[in-house]
Amino acid sequence: MNYNMEKDTTNIQAKGFKKSKNGTERKAVIRIKNVIKSFGDNHVLNGFNMVLYEGENLVVMGKSGSGKSVMIKCLVGLMAPDSGYIEVMGKEISTLNRQTLDELRSEIGFLFQGSALYDSMTVRENLEFPMRRHKEKLGFVQDTTPLVMEALENVGLAHTIDLMPEELSGGMKRRVALARTLILKPKIILYDEPTSGLDPITAKEIIELMRSIQRKYGTSSLIITHDVDCARVISERMILLVDGINYAEGTYAELSASRDPKVEAFFKK
Amino acid sequence: MAKTKLEHLRLGIFVILGIILLLFAAYLIGNRQNMFSKTFEISAVFKNATGLQNGNNVRFSGINVGTVNSVEMINDTTIRVRMIIQDEMRNHIKKNAIASIGTNGLVGSMLINIVPGSGKGSLITPGDELQSSNKIGTQDMMSTLNVTNENAALLTADLLKVTQALNQGKGTLGRLLNDTVMSNDLQKTILNLKNASNSANVTMIEMNKMVEQLDFEESAAGVLLSDTISGGKIKNVIEHLETTSIEIEKMAQNLNSIIGGINEGNGAINYLTKDSIFVNQLERSIENIEQGTERFNENMEALKHNFLTRGYFRKLEKKEKKNSN
Amino acid sequence: MADSTKTVFAKSKLVGRIKQFFIQIGELSYFAGRFFKEIFTAPFEFKELLRQCYQMGNRSLVLVCMTGFIIGLVLTLQSRPTMIQFGAVSMMPNMVGISIVREIGPVITALICAGRIASGIGAELGSMKVTEQIDAMEVSGTNPFKYLVVTRILATTLMIPILVVFGDLIALFGSALVENLKGQVSFQLYFNTVFDALSFGDLVPATIKSFFFGFVIGLVGCFKGFNSKKGTAGVGIAANTAVVMASLLLFVVDFIAVFISDIFYEL
């Protein structure tokens, strides 16, 4: 367990490679160094540091409005940080042009907070949408139906293929959205509040789904949430985002045992 | 998929139909301006274009055969109007045809009327210049009519006053004085009336001439009359004028009889002279005045010769001499 | 003391409003500039363009036709008595025809479409923005500006003129109906007179003008929707301000268009 009270985070660089459980070195797929982002006088990120290793489940927890979503949007280039270094799969985001950024984005799945299904399209069209610009990645297939069906079967919703999003329940929407993030077979999946707005049972289903997908495809996952139960189930490692910095880092067990008042606040029922 | 196909089909129909409608409208407009048919150009020279514009219609014997292409000033009294005429009209329009500017109805747009000339002539060739006639425009006609009407109104108002005054005339000195003024007025009025009825006659003759011309000739007023509403109006105006002039004549006759009456000793003035008491009084007072003035003269003579005032009168005489010198 | 602070406050508020106005104009211009930049670079979202054309063109047709018909009817009914007083009732087709083709047809159609389309775009893009659908598009490799904005602006720019043609025709038809019933003027005579009165000086500027009307409607709708603030209230504001701003801009464009066509055609 590490505490990072001061903003000096040079030790992160040294931990770029970390021993995995079976002793081999794990590669970092995402590195965030000293990222600062503010909206006017509101300093959201104040020198945030983070590393995501290949194949791991990392949960970043923070209160709402603590800048989690901003951080994750900076990762895919939806927002640009004021300063700092962001590297995804060995490429620095700020140096990429539109085309290379799109190529990189096809390796990253992004599950949005409210599912963000396109209202005007059917489920099939929603799933086909990411393929429009990444045909080469899928080998220029003419008939996309098998791919769509495969993704939908992964989330257990093959029968909804010709429905409109408005005909689906919240949990089904989330699952369809998950299927959509999977359709390009990404290496990293970013989850923005995957369980928000769902009842506990559906939330559990979604979490189970996330785990099974990770097992199946071996993706690295970065999960952003304020839901402690979600974090407990899925996390291998956790980072607490407090006051715009990575305040504390460790496993769920380590952090929940912490006596630090700011850390304790997260785990209080 | 079938849904999108149907949408595309409907969109296609919508777009194509819209474009066809637009093109059709453009074609219709262009057709009116003879953009798509074979045409040739002729011209005519006018003194006054009276608001003629490019694109105005050109009519030959009442049929639209072309449009005005350009209106250009050559010098301050010459305006050349170029017209584009349908090609098939080359077999019908002859060189002696006459062009004039008219209007389409009372308030319609301007147009050029071409009427066939009298007698035989060779067919027109492109670039020819037609003879033109500068007929009285609607505006001129209307303004003349307006002036005539106003005059008539003034006259009738005057006459009304005079006749009223005549009817109310009573035997007093004031009335007598009034009468002299009145008789002066009357004489003037009669003169005016004569003038007015003369000018009304002239106008009538002109109008009649015009109306006669209209029957066989396509002129500005011809178009006016053929437009039933405005034609009806003009006819009304003419009828009014006729009745007005008849009334004026009647009134003039009445006045003449009144003047005659005065001379023969009937009527207001006569009434006065028949009032014997008044006449006697008048005679007496006039005699008194005459006597008075005679005495006054005598007194003045006496004063002149008086030694006291003699010097003063001499001075006056000297002054008068000086002034006359 | 209190009064002076009040006036200072009011003054700063006014200055703020004026500043906000210029910021809006600036941002709108930048948005339009971005549209012209994106429209000429690949990829082109042709399928989506067709879909939007259908949504905006065909779906507005009934509305435009209904308003056009009523406007033609009412315009003729209202101006007939005056024309009768002048004894110029035979000039009705000329007057109504010219006023519909030149001004009333395009402006009414554009205003109706500003109400229907600009608010629709504002609300749709606004809710897409709020629910992160626009971000989702961006992440999945599709340029949302191209996919959502360029197609919509192009669709309105292309469809409004066609709607105007239909609107004009139906309005003339409505007017002809009144003349036919009240004045015993045959449809053929009516349309003959109308097209006799019309010239290219009436048709061409009106058609060009309606392209700009379409552009304004699409541009403002997309601008307001794309820059919508978070939350459902933001979507409502986006839809509302889109209609207001589009209608206002339509009149400004109309004024400029009339001004320019006046120079070229000496109306």
mmCIF file of N, CA, C and O in Angstrom, chain A residues 14-99:
data_model
loop_
_atom_site.group_PDB
_atom_site.id
_atom_site.type_symbol
_atom_site.label_atom_id
_atom_site.label_comp_id
_atom_site.label_asym_id
_atom_site.label_seq_id
_atom_site.Cartn_x
_atom_site.Cartn_y
_atom_site.Cartn_z
ATOM 1 N N ALA A 14 9.630 4.192 -11.958
ATOM 2 C CA ALA A 14 10.410 3.004 -11.604
ATOM 3 C C ALA A 14 9.531 1.769 -11.592
ATOM 4 O O ALA A 14 10.005 0.662 -11.842
ATOM 5 N N LYS A 15 8.251 1.972 -11.315
ATOM 6 C CA LYS A 15 7.368 0.818 -11.219
ATOM 7 C C LYS A 15 6.693 0.509 -12.551
ATOM 8 O O LYS A 15 5.654 -0.121 -12.605
ATOM 9 N N GLY A 16 7.278 0.991 -13.635
ATOM 10 C CA GLY A 16 6.707 0.759 -14.963
ATOM 11 C C GLY A 16 6.519 -0.723 -15.220
ATOM 12 O O GLY A 16 5.540 -1.138 -15.818
ATOM 13 N N PHE A 17 7.410 -1.510 -14.790
ATOM 14 C CA PHE A 17 7.249 -2.962 -14.920
ATOM 15 C C PHE A 17 7.114 -3.548 -13.535
ATOM 16 O O PHE A 17 7.851 -3.234 -12.637
ATOM 17 N N LYS A 18 6.139 -4.386 -13.403
ATOM 18 C CA LYS A 18 5.842 -4.913 -12.078
ATOM 19 C C LYS A 18 5.783 -6.430 -12.206
ATOM 20 O O LYS A 18 5.311 -6.979 -13.203
ATOM 21 N N LYS A 19 6.290 -7.062 -11.201
ATOM 22 C CA LYS A 19 6.252 -8.529 -11.216
ATOM 23 C C LYS A 19 4.807 -9.001 -11.120
ATOM 24 O O LYS A 19 4.052 -8.529 -10.284
ATOM 25 N N SER A 20 4.433 -9.899 -12.020
ATOM 26 C CA SER A 20 3.094 -10.461 -11.888
ATOM 27 C C SER A 20 3.139 -11.623 -10.909
ATOM 28 O O SER A 20 4.181 -11.947 -10.368
ATOM 29 N N LYS A 21 1.921 -12.201 -10.728
ATOM 30 C CA LYS A 21 1.829 -13.246 -9.709
ATOM 31 C C LYS A 21 2.754 -14.423 -10.012
ATOM 32 O O LYS A 21 3.362 -14.988 -9.117
ATOM 33 N N ASN A 22 2.882 -14.736 -11.324
ATOM 34 C CA ASN A 22 3.706 -15.898 -11.648
ATOM 35 C C ASN A 22 5.157 -15.519 -11.938
ATOM 36 O O ASN A 22 5.931 -16.304 -12.481
ATOM 37 N N GLY A 23 5.520 -14.282 -11.607
ATOM 38 C CA GLY A 23 6.927 -13.925 -11.661
ATOM 39 C C GLY A 23 7.367 -13.225 -12.919
ATOM 40 O O GLY A 23 8.397 -12.572 -12.944
ATOM 41 N N THR A 24 6.572 -13.299 -14.055
ATOM 42 C CA THR A 24 6.982 -12.614 -15.285
ATOM 43 C C THR A 24 6.668 -11.127 -15.158
ATOM 44 O O THR A 24 5.801 -10.719 -14.403
ATOM 45 N N GLU A 25 7.401 -10.315 -15.923
ATOM 46 C CA GLU A 25 7.171 -8.865 -15.864
ATOM 47 C C GLU A 25 5.965 -8.489 -16.686
ATOM 48 O O GLU A 25 5.792 -8.972 -17.805
ATOM 49 N N ARG A 26 5.140 -7.615 -16.132
ATOM 50 C CA ARG A 26 3.933 -7.184 -16.852
ATOM 51 C C ARG A 26 4.170 -5.822 -17.490
ATOM 52 O O ARG A 26 4.776 -4.935 -16.909
ATOM 53 N N LYS A 27 3.683 -5.709 -18.718
ATOM 54 C CA LYS A 27 3.890 -4.483 -19.484
ATOM 55 C C LYS A 27 2.824 -3.446 -19.118
ATOM 56 O O LYS A 27 1.671 -3.781 -18.896
ATOM 57 N N ALA A 28 3.231 -2.183 -19.063
ATOM 58 C CA ALA A 28 2.247 -1.116 -18.817
ATOM 59 C C ALA A 28 1.584 -0.743 -20.137
ATOM 60 O O ALA A 28 2.258 -0.550 -21.140
ATOM 61 N N VAL A 29 0.247 -0.705 -20.161
ATOM 62 C CA VAL A 29 -0.442 -0.287 -21.387
ATOM 63 C C VAL A 29 -0.882 1.174 -21.317
ATOM 64 O O VAL A 29 -1.047 1.825 -22.335
ATOM 65 N N ILE A 30 -1.105 1.664 -20.101
ATOM 66 C CA ILE A 30 -1.446 3.083 -19.948
ATOM 67 C C ILE A 30 -0.557 3.687 -18.882
ATOM 68 O O ILE A 30 -0.377 3.103 -17.816
ATOM 69 N N ARG A 31 0.015 4.834 -19.193
ATOM 70 C CA ARG A 31 0.750 5.595 -18.178
ATOM 71 C C ARG A 31 0.210 7.017 -18.161
ATOM 72 O O ARG A 31 0.068 7.646 -19.208
ATOM 73 N N ILE A 32 -0.077 7.470 -16.966
ATOM 74 C CA ILE A 32 -0.470 8.862 -16.805
ATOM 75 C C ILE A 32 0.489 9.489 -15.824
ATOM 76 O O ILE A 32 0.702 8.965 -14.744
ATOM 77 N N LYS A 33 1.123 10.611 -16.256
ATOM 78 C CA LYS A 33 2.105 11.245 -15.368
ATOM 79 C C LYS A 33 1.773 12.704 -15.182
ATOM 80 O O LYS A 33 1.723 13.472 -16.143
ATOM 81 N N ASN A 34 1.537 13.048 -13.918
ATOM 82 C CA ASN A 34 1.452 14.454 -13.525
ATOM 83 C C ASN A 34 0.448 15.245 -14.366
ATOM 84 O O ASN A 34 0.739 16.347 -14.809
ATOM 85 N N VAL A 35 -0.731 14.668 -14.577
ATOM 86 C CA VAL A 35 -1.708 15.335 -15.429
ATOM 87 C C VAL A 35 -2.471 16.403 -14.642
ATOM 88 O O VAL A 35 -2.936 16.146 -13.532
ATOM 89 N N ILE A 36 -2.508 17.586 -15.220
ATOM 90 C CA ILE A 36 -3.243 18.697 -14.603
ATOM 91 C C ILE A 36 -4.331 19.135 -15.556
ATOM 92 O O ILE A 36 -4.106 19.291 -16.756
ATOM 93 N N LYS A 37 -5.529 19.281 -15.014
ATOM 94 C CA LYS A 37 -6.636 19.772 -15.844
ATOM 95 C C LYS A 37 -7.534 20.623 -14.973
ATOM 96 O O LYS A 37 -7.937 20.215 -13.892
ATOM 97 N N SER A 38 -7.839 21.813 -15.439
ATOM 98 C CA SER A 38 -8.763 22.654 -14.675
ATOM 99 C C SER A 38 -9.756 23.323 -15.617
ATOM 100 O O SER A 38 -9.460 23.593 -16.776
ATOM 101 N N PHE A 39 -10.957 23.534 -15.102
ATOM 102 C CA PHE A 39 -11.991 24.268 -15.830
ATOM 103 C C PHE A 39 -12.182 25.594 -15.113
ATOM 104 O O PHE A 39 -12.832 25.658 -14.074
ATOM 105 N N GLY A 40 -11.565 26.626 -15.641
ATOM 106 C CA GLY A 40 -11.622 27.923 -14.970
ATOM 107 C C GLY A 40 -10.887 27.842 -13.647
ATOM 108 O O GLY A 40 -9.717 27.477 -13.597
ATOM 109 N N ASP A 41 -11.607 28.141 -12.561
ATOM 110 C CA ASP A 41 -10.975 28.102 -11.234
ATOM 111 C C ASP A 41 -11.092 26.730 -10.593
ATOM 112 O O ASP A 41 -10.564 26.504 -9.505
ATOM 113 N N ASN A 42 -11.804 25.838 -11.270
ATOM 114 C CA ASN A 42 -12.033 24.514 -10.704
ATOM 115 C C ASN A 42 -10.918 23.562 -11.134
ATOM 116 O O ASN A 42 -10.887 23.089 -12.266
ATOM 117 N N HIS A 43 -9.976 23.294 -10.205
ATOM 118 C CA HIS A 43 -8.850 22.414 -10.546
ATOM 119 C C HIS A 43 -9.269 20.984 -10.324
ATOM 120 O O HIS A 43 -9.372 20.522 -9.195
ATOM 121 N N VAL A 44 -9.537 20.296 -11.424
ATOM 122 C CA VAL A 44 -10.086 18.944 -11.323
ATOM 123 C C VAL A 44 -8.965 17.925 -11.105
ATOM 124 O O VAL A 44 -9.001 17.132 -10.176
ATOM 125 N N LEU A 45 -7.988 17.949 -11.968
ATOM 126 C CA LEU A 45 -6.838 17.060 -11.804
ATOM 127 C C LEU A 45 -5.623 17.921 -11.456
ATOM 128 O O LEU A 45 -5.344 18.919 -12.115
ATOM 129 N N ASN A 46 -4.916 17.473 -10.419
ATOM 130 C CA ASN A 46 -3.873 18.337 -9.859
ATOM 131 C C ASN A 46 -2.516 17.665 -9.864
ATOM 132 O O ASN A 46 -1.743 17.814 -8.937
ATOM 133 N N GLY A 47 -2.247 16.889 -10.884
ATOM 134 C CA GLY A 47 -1.012 16.124 -10.910
ATOM 135 C C GLY A 47 -1.295 14.671 -10.618
ATOM 136 O O GLY A 47 -0.802 14.081 -9.657
ATOM 137 N N PHE A 48 -2.101 14.089 -11.472
ATOM 138 C CA PHE A 48 -2.541 12.708 -11.274
ATOM 139 C C PHE A 48 -1.570 11.749 -11.958
ATOM 140 O O PHE A 48 -1.079 12.012 -13.061
ATOM 141 N N ASN A 49 -1.281 10.631 -11.275
ATOM 142 C CA ASN A 49 -0.382 9.619 -11.823
ATOM 143 C C ASN A 49 -1.055 8.272 -11.766
ATOM 144 O O ASN A 49 -1.758 7.965 -10.807
ATOM 145 N N MET A 50 -0.807 7.471 -12.795
ATOM 146 C CA MET A 50 -1.442 6.159 -12.817
ATOM 147 C C MET A 50 -0.762 5.288 -13.865
ATOM 148 O O MET A 50 -0.276 5.784 -14.887
ATOM 149 N N VAL A 51 -0.698 3.992 -13.602
ATOM 150 C CA VAL A 51 -0.204 3.038 -14.596
ATOM 151 C C VAL A 51 -1.181 1.873 -14.641
ATOM 152 O O VAL A 51 -1.621 1.387 -13.603
ATOM 153 N N LEU A 52 -1.531 1.474 -15.856
ATOM 154 C CA LEU A 52 -2.378 0.284 -16.009
ATOM 155 C C LEU A 52 -1.541 -0.787 -16.692
ATOM 156 O O LEU A 52 -0.970 -0.560 -17.758
ATOM 157 N N TYR A 53 -1.442 -1.957 -16.063
ATOM 158 C CA TYR A 53 -0.641 -3.034 -16.625
ATOM 159 C C TYR A 53 -1.491 -3.937 -17.482
ATOM 160 O O TYR A 53 -2.709 -4.018 -17.317
ATOM 161 N N GLU A 54 -0.831 -4.631 -18.352
ATOM 162 C CA GLU A 54 -1.531 -5.505 -19.280
ATOM 163 C C GLU A 54 -2.279 -6.592 -18.525
ATOM 164 O O GLU A 54 -1.717 -7.226 -17.634
ATOM 165 N N GLY A 55 -3.538 -6.784 -18.859
ATOM 166 C CA GLY A 55 -4.317 -7.877 -18.312
ATOM 167 C C GLY A 55 -4.854 -7.658 -16.924
ATOM 168 O O GLY A 55 -5.483 -8.535 -16.357
ATOM 169 N N GLU A 56 -4.664 -6.516 -16.351
ATOM 170 C CA GLU A 56 -5.138 -6.324 -14.963
ATOM 171 C C GLU A 56 -6.449 -5.550 -14.923
ATOM 172 O O GLU A 56 -6.836 -4.889 -15.888
ATOM 173 N N ASN A 57 -7.116 -5.652 -13.787
ATOM 174 C CA ASN A 57 -8.324 -4.876 -13.518
ATOM 175 C C ASN A 57 -7.979 -3.789 -12.522
ATOM 176 O O ASN A 57 -7.758 -4.075 -11.355
ATOM 177 N N LEU A 58 -7.940 -2.561 -13.001
ATOM 178 C CA LEU A 58 -7.617 -1.470 -12.091
ATOM 179 C C LEU A 58 -8.878 -0.635 -11.867
ATOM 180 O O LEU A 58 -9.566 -0.257 -12.806
ATOM 181 N N VAL A 59 -9.174 -0.406 -10.613
ATOM 182 C CA VAL A 59 -10.324 0.439 -10.293
ATOM 183 C C VAL A 59 -9.811 1.779 -9.784
ATOM 184 O O VAL A 59 -8.962 1.820 -8.907
ATOM 185 N N VAL A 60 -10.316 2.844 -10.390
ATOM 186 C CA VAL A 60 -10.025 4.173 -9.850
ATOM 187 C C VAL A 60 -11.300 4.657 -9.178
ATOM 188 O O VAL A 60 -12.355 4.755 -9.800
ATOM 189 N N MET A 61 -11.190 4.911 -7.889
ATOM 190 C CA MET A 61 -12.370 5.316 -7.144
ATOM 191 C C MET A 61 -12.249 6.763 -6.727
ATOM 192 O O MET A 61 -11.167 7.253 -6.425
ATOM 193 N N GLY A 62 -13.377 7.442 -6.701
ATOM 194 C CA GLY A 62 -13.379 8.833 -6.251
ATOM 195 C C GLY A 62 -14.802 9.291 -6.116
ATOM 196 O O GLY A 62 -15.717 8.676 -6.650
ATOM 197 N N LYS A 63 -14.953 10.382 -5.364
ATOM 198 C CA LYS A 63 -16.314 10.918 -5.229
ATOM 199 C C LYS A 63 -16.745 11.503 -6.577
ATOM 200 O O LYS A 63 -15.908 11.811 -7.433
ATOM 201 N N SER A 64 -18.047 11.664 -6.711
ATOM 202 C CA SER A 64 -18.502 12.260 -7.966
ATOM 203 C C SER A 64 -18.001 13.703 -8.033
ATOM 204 O O SER A 64 -17.949 14.411 -7.034
ATOM 205 N N GLY A 65 -17.564 14.072 -9.210
ATOM 206 C CA GLY A 65 -17.001 15.408 -9.385
ATOM 207 C C GLY A 65 -15.529 15.478 -9.034
ATOM 208 O O GLY A 65 -14.934 16.541 -9.038
ATOM 209 N N SER A 66 -14.914 14.325 -8.752
ATOM 210 C CA SER A 66 -13.501 14.351 -8.388
ATOM 211 C C SER A 66 -12.595 14.274 -9.600
ATOM 212 O O SER A 66 -11.381 14.274 -9.459
ATOM 213 N N GLY A 67 -13.175 14.220 -10.802
ATOM 214 C CA GLY A 67 -12.337 14.258 -11.998
ATOM 215 C C GLY A 67 -12.023 12.911 -12.599
ATOM 216 O O GLY A 67 -11.169 12.807 -13.474
ATOM 217 N N LYS A 68 -12.726 11.859 -12.159
ATOM 218 C CA LYS A 68 -12.499 10.531 -12.731
ATOM 219 C C LYS A 68 -12.834 10.510 -14.220
ATOM 220 O O LYS A 68 -12.037 10.039 -15.049
ATOM 221 N N SER A 69 -14.017 11.038 -14.527
ATOM 222 C CA SER A 69 -14.472 11.003 -15.921
ATOM 223 C C SER A 69 -13.573 11.855 -16.808
ATOM 224 O O SER A 69 -13.292 11.500 -17.950
ATOM 225 N N VAL A 70 -13.110 12.972 -16.236
ATOM 226 C CA VAL A 70 -12.214 13.845 -16.992
ATOM 227 C C VAL A 70 -10.933 13.088 -17.325
ATOM 228 O O VAL A 70 -10.439 13.107 -18.464
ATOM 229 N N MET A 71 -10.418 12.356 -16.320
ATOM 230 C CA MET A 71 -9.186 11.608 -16.512
ATOM 231 C C MET A 71 -9.350 10.573 -17.621
ATOM 232 O O MET A 71 -8.513 10.456 -18.518
ATOM 233 N N ILE A 72 -10.471 9.864 -17.598
ATOM 234 C CA ILE A 72 -10.670 8.777 -18.563
ATOM 235 C C ILE A 72 -10.892 9.343 -19.973
ATOM 236 O O ILE A 72 -10.497 8.738 -20.982
ATOM 237 N N LYS A 73 -11.472 10.550 -20.026
ATOM 238 C CA LYS A 73 -11.675 11.174 -21.337
ATOM 239 C C LYS A 73 -10.367 11.688 -21.908
ATOM 240 O O LYS A 73 -10.176 11.716 -23.132
ATOM 241 N N CYS A 74 -9.467 12.068 -21.014
ATOM 242 C CA CYS A 74 -8.143 12.486 -21.481
ATOM 243 C C CYS A 74 -7.405 11.305 -22.107
ATOM 244 O O CYS A 74 -6.612 11.464 -23.036
ATOM 245 N N LEU A 75 -7.706 10.123 -21.603
ATOM 246 C CA LEU A 75 -7.019 8.922 -22.088
ATOM 247 C C LEU A 75 -7.314 8.637 -23.558
ATOM 248 O O LEU A 75 -6.465 8.116 -24.283
ATOM 249 N N VAL A 76 -8.530 8.917 -23.991
ATOM 250 C CA VAL A 76 -8.900 8.614 -25.374
ATOM 251 C C VAL A 76 -8.917 9.862 -26.247
ATOM 252 O O VAL A 76 -9.374 9.831 -27.383
ATOM 253 N N GLY A 77 -8.405 10.946 -25.679
ATOM 254 C CA GLY A 77 -8.301 12.158 -26.478
ATOM 255 C C GLY A 77 -9.600 12.917 -26.649
ATOM 256 O O GLY A 77 -9.728 13.746 -27.543
ATOM 257 N N LEU A 78 -10.615 12.626 -25.831
ATOM 258 C CA LEU A 78 -11.849 13.411 -25.888
ATOM 259 C C LEU A 78 -11.639 14.768 -25.228
ATOM 260 O O LEU A 78 -12.335 15.725 -25.535
ATOM 261 N N MET A 79 -10.685 14.786 -24.305
ATOM 262 C CA MET A 79 -10.296 16.051 -23.691
ATOM 263 C C MET A 79 -8.783 16.089 -23.697
ATOM 264 O O MET A 79 -8.125 15.054 -23.717
ATOM 265 N N ALA A 80 -8.243 17.281 -23.682
ATOM 266 C CA ALA A 80 -6.793 17.410 -23.614
ATOM 267 C C ALA A 80 -6.437 17.972 -22.243
ATOM 268 O O ALA A 80 -7.049 18.929 -21.790
ATOM 269 N N PRO A 81 -5.462 17.365 -21.561
ATOM 270 C CA PRO A 81 -5.060 17.912 -20.265
ATOM 271 C C PRO A 81 -4.310 19.234 -20.450
ATOM 272 O O PRO A 81 -3.754 19.488 -21.521
ATOM 273 N N ASP A 82 -4.324 20.049 -19.387
ATOM 274 C CA ASP A 82 -3.586 21.309 -19.461
ATOM 275 C C ASP A 82 -2.092 21.028 -19.537
ATOM 276 O O ASP A 82 -1.366 21.692 -20.267
ATOM 277 N N SER A 83 -1.656 20.053 -18.754
ATOM 278 C CA SER A 83 -0.254 19.643 -18.836
ATOM 279 C C SER A 83 -0.155 18.216 -18.331
ATOM 280 O O SER A 83 -1.101 17.688 -17.767
ATOM 281 N N GLY A 84 1.004 17.612 -18.568
ATOM 282 C CA GLY A 84 1.177 16.237 -18.128
ATOM 283 C C GLY A 84 1.381 15.306 -19.314
ATOM 284 O O GLY A 84 1.268 15.714 -20.482
ATOM 285 N N TYR A 85 1.657 14.041 -19.008
ATOM 286 C CA TYR A 85 2.041 13.073 -20.026
ATOM 287 C C TYR A 85 1.062 11.904 -19.987
ATOM 288 O O TYR A 85 0.822 11.320 -18.926
ATOM 289 N N ILE A 86 0.458 11.595 -21.127
ATOM 290 C CA ILE A 86 -0.448 10.446 -21.193
ATOM 291 C C ILE A 86 0.024 9.540 -22.320
ATOM 292 O O ILE A 86 0.173 9.976 -23.465
ATOM 293 N N GLU A 87 0.250 8.287 -21.974
ATOM 294 C CA GLU A 87 0.734 7.340 -22.971
ATOM 295 C C GLU A 87 -0.188 6.132 -22.961
ATOM 296 O O GLU A 87 -0.482 5.573 -21.911
ATOM 297 N N VAL A 88 -0.691 5.775 -24.136
ATOM 298 C CA VAL A 88 -1.544 4.589 -24.245
ATOM 299 C C VAL A 88 -0.906 3.651 -25.261
ATOM 300 O O VAL A 88 -0.645 4.054 -26.398
ATOM 301 N N MET A 89 -0.619 2.448 -24.840
ATOM 302 C CA MET A 89 0.013 1.426 -25.671
ATOM 303 C C MET A 89 1.262 1.969 -26.371
ATOM 304 O O MET A 89 1.475 1.785 -27.557
ATOM 305 N N GLY A 90 2.044 2.691 -25.580
ATOM 306 C CA GLY A 90 3.315 3.168 -26.088
ATOM 307 C C GLY A 90 3.230 4.419 -26.936
ATOM 308 O O GLY A 90 4.238 4.881 -27.480
ATOM 309 N N LYS A 91 2.051 4.979 -27.100
ATOM 310 C CA LYS A 91 1.921 6.189 -27.916
ATOM 311 C C LYS A 91 1.431 7.344 -27.047
ATOM 312 O O LYS A 91 0.466 7.186 -26.293
ATOM 313 N N GLU A 92 2.094 8.471 -27.216
ATOM 314 C CA GLU A 92 1.661 9.631 -26.448
ATOM 315 C C GLU A 92 0.477 10.291 -27.158
ATOM 316 O O GLU A 92 0.552 10.622 -28.336
ATOM 317 N N ILE A 93 -0.603 10.432 -26.420
ATOM 318 C CA ILE A 93 -1.870 10.868 -27.030
ATOM 319 C C ILE A 93 -1.739 12.228 -27.722
ATOM 320 O O ILE A 93 -2.204 12.430 -28.837
ATOM 321 N N SER A 94 -1.052 13.159 -27.063
ATOM 322 C CA SER A 94 -1.039 14.530 -27.571
ATOM 323 C C SER A 94 -0.271 14.660 -28.885
ATOM 324 O O SER A 94 -0.426 15.652 -29.589
ATOM 325 N N THR A 95 0.547 13.646 -29.218
ATOM 326 C CA THR A 95 1.332 13.756 -30.446
ATOM 327 C C THR A 95 0.611 13.151 -31.652
ATOM 328 O O THR A 95 1.102 13.252 -32.773
ATOM 329 N N LEU A 96 -0.529 12.514 -31.412
ATOM 330 C CA LEU A 96 -1.184 11.782 -32.498
ATOM 331 C C LEU A 96 -2.052 12.707 -33.345
ATOM 332 O O LEU A 96 -2.652 13.646 -32.838
ATOM 333 N N ASN A 97 -2.097 12.416 -34.647
ATOM 334 C CA ASN A 97 -3.058 13.132 -35.495
ATOM 335 C C ASN A 97 -4.357 12.338 -35.524
ATOM 336 O O ASN A 97 -4.481 11.272 -34.921
ATOM 337 N N ARG A 98 -5.312 12.864 -36.235
ATOM 338 C CA ARG A 98 -6.648 12.276 -36.226
ATOM 339 C C ARG A 98 -6.616 10.787 -36.607
ATOM 340 O O ARG A 98 -7.247 9.946 -35.965
ATOM 341 N N GLN A 99 -5.872 10.473 -37.663
ATOM 342 C CA GLN A 99 -5.888 9.102 -38.172
ATOM 343 C C GLN A 99 -5.249 8.129 -37.183
ATOM 344 O O GLN A 99 -5.829 7.085 -36.859
#
